[in-house]
CSV table of C-alpha atoms in Angstrom, one decimal:
chain,number,residue,atom,x,y,z
A,1,MET,CA,-28.5,1.2,23.3
A,2,PHE,CA,-26.5,2.3,26.2
A,3,ASP,CA,-28.0,1.6,29.5
A,4,ALA,CA,-26.9,4.7,31.7
A,5,GLU,CA,-28.6,3.5,34.8
A,6,LYS,CA,-26.9,0.2,34.8
A,7,THR,CA,-23.6,1.6,34.4
A,8,VAL,CA,-24.1,4.4,37.0
A,9,SER,CA,-25.1,1.3,39.4
A,10,PHE,CA,-22.0,-0.7,38.4
A,11,ARG,CA,-19.7,2.2,39.4
A,12,LYS,CA,-21.4,3.0,42.6
A,13,THR,CA,-21.2,-0.5,43.6
A,14,TYR,CA,-17.6,-1.2,42.5
A,15,GLY,CA,-16.1,2.3,42.2
A,16,THR,CA,-13.6,2.6,39.5
A,17,PRO,CA,-13.0,-1.1,38.6
A,18,VAL,CA,-9.3,-2.2,38.6
A,19,HIS,CA,-8.0,-5.7,37.8
A,20,GLU,CA,-7.5,-7.4,41.3
A,21,ASP,CA,-4.7,-9.5,40.2
A,22,ASN,CA,-2.6,-6.2,39.4
A,23,ASP,CA,-0.1,-5.3,42.3
A,24,GLY,CA,0.6,-1.8,40.8
A,25,LYS,CA,4.3,-2.5,40.5
A,26,LYS,CA,6.1,-0.7,37.7
A,27,HIS,CA,8.3,-2.9,35.5
A,28,TYR,CA,10.7,-0.5,33.7
A,29,LEU,CA,12.8,-3.4,32.1
A,30,VAL,CA,9.7,-5.3,30.7
A,31,ALA,CA,8.6,-1.9,29.2
A,32,LEU,CA,11.9,-1.3,27.6
A,33,THR,CA,12.3,-4.9,26.1
A,34,GLY,CA,8.7,-4.7,24.9
A,35,MET,CA,9.5,-1.3,23.1
A,36,LEU,CA,12.8,-3.1,21.5
A,37,LEU,CA,10.9,-6.1,20.4
A,38,PRO,CA,8.9,-4.7,17.5
A,39,GLU,CA,12.0,-2.5,16.6
A,40,PHE,CA,14.3,-5.5,16.1
A,41,ALA,CA,11.5,-7.7,14.7
A,42,ILE,CA,10.5,-4.8,11.9
A,43,GLY,CA,14.3,-4.0,11.3
A,44,LEU,CA,15.4,-7.7,10.8
A,45,TRP,CA,12.4,-8.7,8.7
A,46,SER,CA,12.8,-5.7,6.3
A,47,ARG,CA,16.6,-6.2,6.1
A,48,TYR,CA,16.8,-10.1,5.6
A,49,VAL,CA,13.3,-10.9,4.4
A,50,ILE,CA,12.1,-8.3,2.1
A,51,ASP,CA,15.6,-6.8,1.6
A,52,ALA,CA,14.6,-3.2,2.0
A,53,GLY,CA,17.3,-0.7,1.0
A,54,TRP,CA,16.6,1.5,4.1
A,55,ALA,CA,17.1,-1.3,6.5
A,56,GLN,CA,20.8,-2.3,5.4
A,57,VAL,CA,22.3,-0.6,8.4
A,58,THR,CA,25.8,-0.7,8.9
A,59,TRP,CA,28.3,0.9,11.5
A,60,ASP,CA,29.0,3.7,9.2
A,61,THR,CA,25.4,4.7,8.9
A,62,ILE,CA,24.7,5.2,12.4
A,63,SER,CA,28.2,5.9,14.1
A,64,HIS,CA,27.8,9.7,13.5
A,65,PRO,CA,24.1,10.5,14.4
A,66,TRP,CA,24.7,14.1,14.9
A,67,ARG,CA,25.7,14.5,11.1
A,68,ARG,CA,22.3,13.4,9.9
A,69,LYS,CA,19.5,15.9,8.9
A,70,ILE,CA,16.0,15.8,9.8
A,71,GLU,CA,13.9,16.0,6.7
A,72,LEU,CA,10.4,15.0,5.3
A,73,ASP,CA,10.3,11.7,3.5
A,74,ASN,CA,8.6,10.4,0.6
A,75,ASP,CA,7.1,7.0,1.8
A,76,TRP,CA,4.0,5.5,1.1
A,77,MET,CA,1.3,7.4,3.0
A,78,TRP,CA,0.1,4.1,4.7
A,79,THR,CA,3.7,3.9,6.0
A,80,ASN,CA,3.7,7.3,7.3
A,81,PHE,CA,0.4,7.8,8.6
A,82,VAL,CA,-0.9,4.6,9.7
A,83,LEU,CA,2.0,2.1,10.2
A,84,HIS,CA,4.2,4.6,12.2
A,85,PRO,CA,1.4,5.6,14.6
A,86,PHE,CA,0.7,1.8,15.1
A,87,GLN,CA,4.5,1.2,15.6
A,88,GLY,CA,4.6,4.0,18.2
A,89,SER,CA,1.5,2.6,19.8
A,90,LEU,CA,3.4,-0.6,20.4
A,91,TYR,CA,6.2,1.3,22.3
A,92,TYR,CA,3.5,3.0,24.3
A,93,MET,CA,1.4,-0.1,25.1
A,94,ALA,CA,4.4,-1.9,26.3
A,95,ALA,CA,5.0,0.7,29.0
A,96,ARG,CA,1.3,1.0,29.9
A,97,ASN,CA,1.1,-2.7,30.3
A,98,SER,CA,4.1,-2.7,32.6
A,99,ASN,CA,2.2,-0.1,35.0
A,100,LEU,CA,4.1,3.0,33.7
A,101,ASN,CA,1.8,6.2,33.9
A,102,ARG,CA,1.1,8.0,30.7
A,103,ILE,CA,4.0,10.5,31.0
A,104,GLU,CA,6.3,7.6,31.5
A,105,ALA,CA,4.8,5.6,28.6
A,106,MET,CA,5.3,8.7,26.2
A,107,GLY,CA,8.8,8.9,27.4
A,108,VAL,CA,9.4,5.2,26.3
A,109,THR,CA,7.5,6.0,23.0
A,110,ALA,CA,9.8,8.9,22.3
A,111,LEU,CA,13.0,6.8,23.2
A,112,GLY,CA,11.7,4.2,20.7
A,113,ASP,CA,11.0,6.6,18.1
A,114,LEU,CA,14.3,8.4,18.1
A,115,MET,CA,16.2,5.0,18.2
A,116,TRP,CA,14.3,3.9,15.1
A,117,GLU,CA,14.8,6.9,13.1
A,118,TRP,CA,18.5,7.2,14.0
A,119,PHE,CA,19.8,3.6,14.2
A,120,PHE,CA,17.4,1.5,12.3
A,121,GLU,CA,17.1,3.1,9.1
A,122,THR,CA,19.9,4.3,6.6
A,123,THR,CA,17.9,7.2,5.5
A,124,ASP,CA,17.6,10.7,7.3
A,125,PRO,CA,15.3,10.9,10.2
A,126,ALA,CA,11.9,12.1,9.0
A,127,LEU,CA,10.0,14.8,10.8
A,128,ASN,CA,6.8,13.5,9.8
A,129,ASP,CA,7.7,10.0,11.2
A,130,ILE,CA,8.8,11.5,14.5
A,131,VAL,CA,5.7,13.4,15.0
A,132,TYR,CA,3.1,10.6,14.0
A,133,SER,CA,5.1,7.7,15.8
A,134,PHE,CA,5.1,10.1,19.1
A,135,PHE,CA,1.7,11.9,19.1
A,136,GLY,CA,0.0,9.4,16.9
A,137,GLY,CA,1.4,6.4,18.9
A,138,PHE,CA,0.0,8.1,21.9
A,139,ALA,CA,-3.5,8.5,20.3
A,140,VAL,CA,-3.6,4.9,19.0
A,141,GLY,CA,-1.8,3.3,21.9
A,142,GLU,CA,-4.0,4.8,24.7
A,143,MET,CA,-7.3,4.0,22.7
A,144,MET,CA,-6.1,0.3,22.0
A,145,TYR,CA,-4.9,-0.1,25.5
A,146,ARG,CA,-8.3,0.8,26.9
A,147,LEU,CA,-10.3,-1.1,24.4
A,148,SER,CA,-8.2,-4.3,25.0
A,149,LEU,CA,-9.4,-4.3,28.5
A,150,GLU,CA,-13.0,-3.9,27.4
A,151,ALA,CA,-12.7,-6.6,24.7
A,152,GLU,CA,-11.1,-9.1,27.0
A,153,GLN,CA,-14.3,-9.1,28.9
A,154,THR,CA,-15.7,-11.1,25.8
A,155,HIS,CA,-12.8,-13.2,25.2
A,156,ARG,CA,-9.0,-13.0,26.2
A,157,ALA,CA,-7.9,-13.3,22.7
A,158,PHE,CA,-9.7,-10.1,21.6
A,159,GLY,CA,-7.5,-8.2,24.2
A,160,TYR,CA,-4.4,-9.6,22.9
A,161,ILE,CA,-5.3,-8.6,19.3
A,162,LEU,CA,-6.0,-5.0,20.1
A,163,ASN,CA,-2.9,-4.9,22.3
A,164,PRO,CA,-0.5,-7.5,20.9
A,165,GLU,CA,2.5,-6.2,23.4
A,166,ARG,CA,0.5,-8.2,26.2
A,167,ILE,CA,1.8,-11.5,24.6
A,168,TRP,CA,5.3,-10.3,25.9
A,169,THR,CA,4.3,-8.1,29.0
A,170,ASP,CA,1.7,-10.4,30.6
A,171,ASN,CA,4.2,-13.3,30.6
A,172,TRP,CA,6.8,-11.4,32.5
A,173,THR,CA,4.7,-9.4,34.8
A,174,LYS,CA,2.5,-12.4,35.5
A,175,GLN,CA,-0.6,-10.3,35.5
A,176,LYS,CA,-2.9,-8.2,33.3
A,177,PRO,CA,-2.6,-4.6,32.7
A,178,ARG,CA,-4.5,-2.4,35.3
A,179,GLY,CA,-7.5,-0.4,34.0
A,180,THR,CA,-11.1,0.3,34.1
A,181,ILE,CA,-13.9,-1.7,32.3
A,182,GLY,CA,-17.5,-1.0,31.7
A,183,ASN,CA,-16.8,2.3,29.7
A,184,ILE,CA,-18.1,1.5,26.3
A,185,TYR,CA,-21.0,3.9,25.6
A,186,ASP,CA,-22.0,3.2,22.0
A,187,VAL,CA,-20.8,0.5,19.4
A,188,SER,CA,-22.2,0.3,16.1
A,189,ILE,CA,-21.6,-1.3,12.7
A,190,THR,CA,-22.9,0.4,9.5
A,191,PHE,CA,-23.0,-1.3,6.1
A,192,HIS,CA,-23.2,1.2,3.2
A,193,VAL,CA,-24.1,0.7,-0.5
A,194,GLY,CA,-23.9,3.7,-2.9
A,195,THR,CA,-22.6,5.4,-6.0
A,196,MET,CA,-19.8,8.2,-6.4
A,197,HIS,CA,-19.4,11.0,-8.8
A,198,THR,CA,-16.1,13.1,-9.1
A,199,TYR,CA,-15.2,16.2,-11.0
A,200,THR,CA,-11.8,18.1,-11.1
A,201,ALA,CA,-11.3,21.7,-12.8
A,202,SER,CA,-8.2,23.7,-13.7
A,203,GLU,CA,-6.5,25.1,-17.0
A,204,TYR,CA,-4.5,22.0,-17.4
A,205,VAL,CA,-7.2,19.4,-17.2
A,206,ASP,CA,-9.3,21.0,-20.0
A,207,LYS,CA,-7.2,18.7,-22.1
A,208,VAL,CA,-8.4,15.4,-20.3
A,209,ASP,CA,-11.6,14.0,-19.0
A,210,THR,CA,-11.8,14.7,-15.3
A,211,THR,CA,-15.2,13.5,-14.6
A,212,GLU,CA,-15.6,10.1,-13.3
A,213,HIS,CA,-18.6,8.1,-12.3
A,214,PHE,CA,-18.1,5.0,-9.8
A,215,PRO,CA,-21.6,3.0,-10.2
A,216,PHE,CA,-21.4,0.9,-7.1
A,217,PHE,CA,-19.6,0.5,-4.0
A,218,ILE,CA,-19.9,-1.2,-0.6
A,219,SER,CA,-18.4,0.3,2.6
A,220,PRO,CA,-18.7,-1.3,6.2
A,221,ASP,CA,-17.4,0.8,9.1
A,222,ILE,CA,-17.4,0.4,13.0
A,223,ASN,CA,-17.8,3.3,15.3
A,224,ILE,CA,-17.0,3.3,19.1
A,225,ILE,CA,-17.5,5.9,21.6
A,226,TYR,CA,-15.7,5.4,24.9
A,227,ASN,CA,-17.6,7.0,27.7
A,228,ASP,CA,-20.4,9.6,27.1
A,229,PRO,CA,-18.9,12.6,25.3
A,230,TYR,CA,-21.5,15.0,26.9
A,231,GLY,CA,-21.1,16.0,30.6
A,232,HIS,CA,-17.6,14.5,30.9
A,233,ASP,CA,-15.4,15.7,33.7
A,234,SER,CA,-11.8,14.2,33.8
A,235,ASN,CA,-8.2,14.9,34.0
A,236,GLU,CA,-7.4,11.6,32.4
A,237,PRO,CA,-6.3,11.8,28.8
A,238,TYR,CA,-8.5,9.6,26.5
A,239,SER,CA,-10.9,8.8,29.3
A,240,GLN,CA,-13.4,9.8,26.7
A,241,PHE,CA,-12.8,9.3,23.0
A,242,GLU,CA,-14.6,8.3,19.7
A,243,PHE,CA,-13.2,6.1,17.0
A,244,ARG,CA,-14.4,5.4,13.5
A,245,PHE,CA,-12.9,3.0,11.0
A,246,GLY,CA,-14.2,1.8,7.7
A,247,ILE,CA,-13.3,0.4,4.4
A,248,GLY,CA,-14.9,0.6,0.9
A,249,LEU,CA,-14.4,-1.1,-2.5
A,250,GLY,CA,-16.4,-0.7,-5.6
A,251,LYS,CA,-16.4,-0.5,-9.4
A,252,GLY,CA,-14.6,2.2,-11.0
A,253,SER,CA,-15.1,4.2,-14.2
A,254,GLY,CA,-12.5,2.5,-16.2
A,255,ILE,CA,-12.2,-1.0,-18.0
A,256,TRP,CA,-9.6,-3.6,-16.8
A,257,ARG,CA,-6.4,-2.9,-18.8
A,258,GLY,CA,-3.9,-4.6,-16.4
A,259,LEU,CA,-2.3,-2.8,-13.3
A,260,VAL,CA,-1.8,0.4,-15.1
A,261,GLU,CA,-5.4,1.0,-15.2
A,262,MET,CA,-6.3,-0.4,-11.9
A,263,GLU,CA,-6.9,2.9,-10.2
A,264,LYS,CA,-9.7,3.6,-12.6
A,265,TYR,CA,-11.2,0.1,-12.7
A,266,PHE,CA,-11.6,0.0,-8.8
A,267,MET,CA,-12.9,2.3,-6.4
A,268,TYR,CA,-11.2,2.1,-2.8
A,269,ASP,CA,-11.7,4.0,0.5
A,270,VAL,CA,-10.1,3.5,3.9
A,271,PHE,CA,-10.6,5.8,6.7
A,272,ILE,CA,-9.9,6.4,10.3
A,273,PHE,CA,-11.3,9.4,12.3
A,274,SER,CA,-10.9,9.6,15.9
A,275,ASN,CA,-10.7,12.4,18.7
A,276,GLY,CA,-9.9,11.9,22.4
A,277,MET,CA,-10.2,14.5,25.1
A,278,LEU,CA,-7.0,15.3,27.0
A,279,PHE,CA,-8.9,16.8,29.7
A,280,SER,CA,-12.2,18.1,30.2
A,281,ARG,CA,-14.6,20.0,32.3
A,282,ALA,CA,-18.5,19.7,32.9
A,283,PRO,CA,-20.0,23.1,33.5
A,284,ASP,CA,-23.5,23.4,34.5
A,285,PHE,CA,-25.5,25.4,32.0
A,286,GLY,CA,-28.8,24.1,33.0
A,287,GLU,CA,-30.4,21.0,33.9
A,288,ASN,CA,-31.4,20.2,30.2
A,289,LYS,CA,-27.9,20.6,29.1
A,290,ASP,CA,-24.9,18.3,29.4
A,291,THR,CA,-21.7,19.9,28.5
A,292,SER,CA,-17.9,19.0,28.0
A,293,ILE,CA,-15.2,21.6,27.3
A,294,GLY,CA,-11.6,20.9,27.3
A,295,MET,CA,-8.6,19.9,25.0
A,296,VAL,CA,-8.8,17.2,22.3
A,297,LEU,CA,-6.5,15.4,20.0
A,298,ASP,CA,-8.1,14.7,16.6
A,299,TYR,CA,-6.2,11.9,14.3
A,300,ASP,CA,-7.7,11.5,10.8
A,301,PHE,CA,-6.6,9.5,7.9
A,302,ARG,CA,-8.0,8.8,4.5
A,303,TRP,CA,-6.9,6.8,1.4
A,304,HIS,CA,-9.3,7.1,-1.3
A,305,SER,CA,-9.6,6.8,-5.0
A,306,PHE,CA,-9.6,10.5,-5.2
A,307,ILE,CA,-8.6,11.7,-2.0
A,308,ASP,CA,-5.4,11.7,0.3
A,309,LEU,CA,-5.8,13.0,3.8
A,310,ALA,CA,-4.0,12.8,7.2
A,311,ALA,CA,-4.2,15.1,10.1
A,312,LEU,CA,-2.9,15.1,13.7
A,313,SER,CA,-4.4,18.1,15.4
A,314,PRO,CA,-4.6,19.0,19.0
A,315,GLY,CA,-6.8,21.8,20.1
A,316,PHE,CA,-9.9,23.0,21.8
A,317,ALA,CA,-13.3,21.2,21.9
A,318,ILE,CA,-16.9,21.8,23.3
A,319,LYS,CA,-19.4,19.0,23.1
A,320,GLN,CA,-23.1,19.5,24.4
A,321,ARG,CA,-26.3,17.6,24.7
A,322,ILE,CA,-29.6,19.6,24.8
A,323,LYS,CA,-32.6,17.6,26.1
A,324,TYR,CA,-36.2,18.6,24.7
A,325,GLU,CA,-39.5,17.1,25.7
A,326,LYS,CA,-39.4,14.7,22.6
A,327,SER,CA,-36.0,15.1,21.1
A,328,ARG,CA,-32.4,16.1,21.8
A,329,VAL,CA,-29.7,17.7,20.1
A,330,GLU,CA,-26.1,16.8,20.3
A,331,TRP,CA,-23.3,18.9,18.9
A,332,GLN,CA,-19.6,19.4,18.9
A,333,MET,CA,-17.1,21.9,18.0
A,334,HIS,CA,-13.3,21.2,17.7
A,335,LEU,CA,-10.7,23.8,16.5
A,336,GLY,CA,-7.1,22.5,16.3
A,337,TRP,CA,-3.6,23.1,14.8
A,338,ASN,CA,-2.9,20.3,12.0
A,339,MET,CA,0.8,19.9,12.9
A,340,ILE,CA,1.9,17.9,10.0
A,341,GLY,CA,-1.0,17.0,7.7
A,342,ILE,CA,-1.2,15.9,4.0
A,343,THR,CA,-3.6,16.4,1.1
A,344,ASP,CA,-3.4,15.0,-2.3
A,345,TYR,CA,-0.8,16.6,-4.5
A,346,TYR,CA,-1.9,18.2,-7.6
A,347,TYR,CA,-4.0,15.6,-9.7
A,348,TYR,CA,-3.1,12.3,-8.3
A,349,HIS,CA,-3.7,8.6,-9.2
A,350,ARG,CA,-4.5,9.6,-12.9
A,351,ASP,CA,-2.7,9.7,-16.2
A,352,TYR,CA,-2.1,13.6,-16.0
A,353,THR,CA,-0.4,12.9,-12.6
A,354,ARG,CA,2.4,11.1,-14.2
A,355,LEU,CA,3.3,14.1,-16.2
A,356,THR,CA,4.2,16.0,-13.1
A,357,ARG,CA,6.9,13.3,-12.3
A,358,ASN,CA,6.4,14.0,-8.4
A,359,GLN,CA,7.8,11.5,-6.2
A,360,ARG,CA,4.7,11.0,-4.1
A,361,ASP,CA,0.8,11.3,-4.4
A,362,TYR,CA,0.5,13.9,-1.6
A,363,SER,CA,1.8,17.2,-0.1
A,364,TYR,CA,2.8,18.0,3.3
A,365,MET,CA,1.1,20.8,4.9
A,366,THR,CA,0.3,22.6,8.2
A,367,GLY,CA,-2.7,24.8,9.2
A,368,VAL,CA,-6.2,24.5,11.0
A,369,GLU,CA,-8.8,21.7,11.5
A,370,ALA,CA,-12.1,22.6,12.5
A,371,VAL,CA,-14.8,19.8,13.1
A,372,PHE,CA,-18.5,20.5,13.7
A,373,VAL,CA,-21.1,17.9,14.4
A,374,TRP,CA,-24.6,18.4,14.8
A,375,ASN,CA,-27.3,15.6,15.3
A,376,TRP,CA,-31.0,15.7,16.0
A,377,ILE,CA,-32.6,12.6,17.6
A,378,ALA,CA,-36.3,12.3,18.0
A,379,SER,CA,-38.0,10.1,20.7
A,380,ASN,CA,-39.5,8.0,17.8
A,381,GLY,CA,-36.0,6.9,16.5
A,382,PHE,CA,-35.8,9.5,13.6
A,383,LYS,CA,-32.4,11.1,13.2
A,384,ILE,CA,-30.6,13.6,11.2
A,385,GLU,CA,-26.7,13.6,11.3
A,386,ASN,CA,-24.4,16.5,10.2
A,387,ASN,CA,-20.7,16.0,10.2
A,388,ILE,CA,-18.2,18.6,8.9
A,389,HIS,CA,-14.2,18.1,8.9
A,390,ALA,CA,-12.7,21.3,7.3
A,391,TYR,CA,-8.9,21.7,6.8
A,392,PHE,CA,-7.1,25.1,5.9
A,393,GLY,CA,-3.4,25.2,5.5
A,394,ARG,CA,-0.2,26.0,3.8
A,395,ASP,CA,1.9,23.6,1.9
A,396,LEU,CA,5.4,22.9,3.5
A,397,ASN,CA,8.4,24.6,1.6
A,398,ILE,CA,10.7,22.1,3.1
A,399,GLN,CA,9.1,19.0,1.3
A,400,ARG,CA,11.1,17.0,-1.2
A,401,GLN,CA,9.7,17.0,-4.5
A,402,ILE,CA,11.2,16.7,-7.9
A,403,ALA,CA,8.5,18.6,-9.4
A,404,GLN,CA,6.3,20.6,-7.0
A,405,SER,CA,4.6,23.8,-6.2
A,406,VAL,CA,3.4,25.0,-2.7
A,407,GLY,CA,0.3,27.1,-2.1
A,408,TRP,CA,-2.6,27.5,0.1
A,409,GLU,CA,-5.2,24.6,0.4
A,410,TYR,CA,-8.8,24.5,1.6
A,411,PHE,CA,-10.7,21.2,1.8
A,412,GLY,CA,-13.2,19.3,3.6
A,413,PHE,CA,-16.0,16.8,4.1
A,414,TYR,CA,-19.6,17.3,4.6
A,415,GLU,CA,-21.7,14.3,5.8
A,416,LEU,CA,-25.5,14.4,6.0
A,417,ASN,CA,-27.2,11.2,7.1
A,418,ILE,CA,-31.1,10.8,7.7
A,419,GLU,CA,-32.0,7.5,9.4
A,420,LYS,CA,-35.0,5.7,11.2
A,421,SER,CA,-35.0,3.1,13.9
A,422,LEU,CA,-36.6,-0.1,13.1
A,423,SER,CA,-35.9,-1.7,16.3
A,424,PRO,CA,-33.4,-1.0,19.3
A,425,ARG,CA,-30.7,-2.9,17.3
A,426,VAL,CA,-31.4,-1.9,13.5
A,427,ARG,CA,-31.6,1.4,11.8
A,428,LEU,CA,-31.9,2.3,8.1
A,429,GLY,CA,-30.7,5.5,6.5
A,430,LEU,CA,-29.8,7.6,3.5
A,431,GLY,CA,-26.1,8.8,3.4
A,432,ASN,CA,-24.5,11.7,1.6
A,433,THR,CA,-20.9,12.8,1.5
A,434,PHE,CA,-19.6,15.8,-0.2
A,435,TYR,CA,-15.9,16.6,-0.5
A,436,LEU,CA,-14.7,19.9,-1.8
A,437,LYS,CA,-11.1,21.3,-2.4
A,438,GLN,CA,-9.8,24.6,-3.6
A,439,ALA,CA,-5.9,24.9,-4.0
A,440,PHE,CA,-4.2,28.0,-4.9
A,441,TYR,CA,-0.6,27.2,-6.1
A,442,GLU,CA,2.3,29.5,-6.6
A,443,THR,CA,3.5,28.1,-10.1
A,444,TRP,CA,1.0,25.7,-10.9
A,445,GLU,CA,-2.6,26.0,-12.0
A,446,ASN,CA,-5.2,26.4,-9.2
A,447,VAL,CA,-7.4,23.4,-8.7
A,448,PHE,CA,-10.9,22.7,-7.7
A,449,GLN,CA,-12.2,19.2,-6.9
A,450,PHE,CA,-15.5,17.9,-6.0
A,451,VAL,CA,-16.6,14.4,-5.0
A,452,TYR,CA,-20.1,13.2,-4.0
A,453,SER,CA,-21.1,9.8,-2.9
A,454,GLY,CA,-24.6,8.9,-1.9
A,455,GLY,CA,-26.6,5.6,-1.0
A,456,VAL,CA,-28.5,3.8,1.6
A,457,TYR,CA,-27.0,2.1,4.5
A,458,ALA,CA,-28.0,-0.4,7.5
A,459,LYS,CA,-26.7,0.2,10.9
A,460,LEU,CA,-26.5,-2.6,13.5
A,461,GLN,CA,-26.5,-1.2,17.0
A,462,LEU,CA,-24.4,-3.4,19.3
A,463,LYS,CA,-24.5,-1.3,22.4
């Protein structure tokens, strides 16, 4: 586990560690060229290699940018809510690698974002792409920038993998990015094995079987905590953050009948949950309490056999650790505005979805995201984890759908884990995840969805 005394000693000896070979000079030209490199690389690849229609840019398509309307697009959710934040993060890291501060780096990100939407695509600029490339690019970029400095302490290649812009910027600045090291508070890898059961209810699906059982899945994930979440006091955005990434694959309820039935034959799950403190204060509520209060940015994504989810939510957060004689309680509460999120649209990925003829599997929404975490940890290594992510919102009327209905949607996850420590490095546990959704549509039948997954897991504590 994390050695707090060792880290405190390190920082007292060396202060805030900074790479000695960085002179602090700002390289604006390197930042701008580093931003343009992925734009031209992705644009040229899309145009000449994969022959994407949206990349066939001509002078006629870009010569009158003021005539183009900002809309919401229908792209695959991976493109909109993972690839766009990643692309924006490349712009951001190019600037940060060049010694630009966060505000300047966000300016470079905004410039690259707007240039891409207006001059590298034939389609109308997409509001969702602008938001996720800018805010998501900042969130992903700042996390990867910081983690790349930590990873480089193991091997320089790991730093380049997390921050690929360094391949360009290090060559021209002749120095590494500046930043701190020794901030990793906790790293763990968890391997889940379990089963899943799903149910959907509405007037329409009385005609079809909506109950499905996924008999077996495996799901590894990695959880990283950067700096202690409790008692953190800083004005630096993302000087404290939490990042969790996982994938899952398993056997579905159907039989193999080619690609048409692949959705039922395979169970899949890819998720990203992260939150970073934009600034925080550590008020003194007593010697047995460590508290952080401030602003947070939550970025969530889930691509699942029965669930589509994305959220980008700035808001308020409180995080507190309460220490008792033989145990401790750690809890968090976040309340934010989900600027442009998504949820699965009506019944997606199944036969009855095709009858709706809608263009995409998800619906754009805006609303509230609430997060509540409560963990009880005993001195003997026994632990109970409770994790709730809840989303409440309204579907956006401006979304482009061939067949659509807007309405109010309420959905969320509840995760309950019970685990026991076998050694300082290895833990075993029982995991349960519940997903509930209730949607009230204006012109379509209301929908209720329930997904349960349960199983066992082994956790390897790396730090």
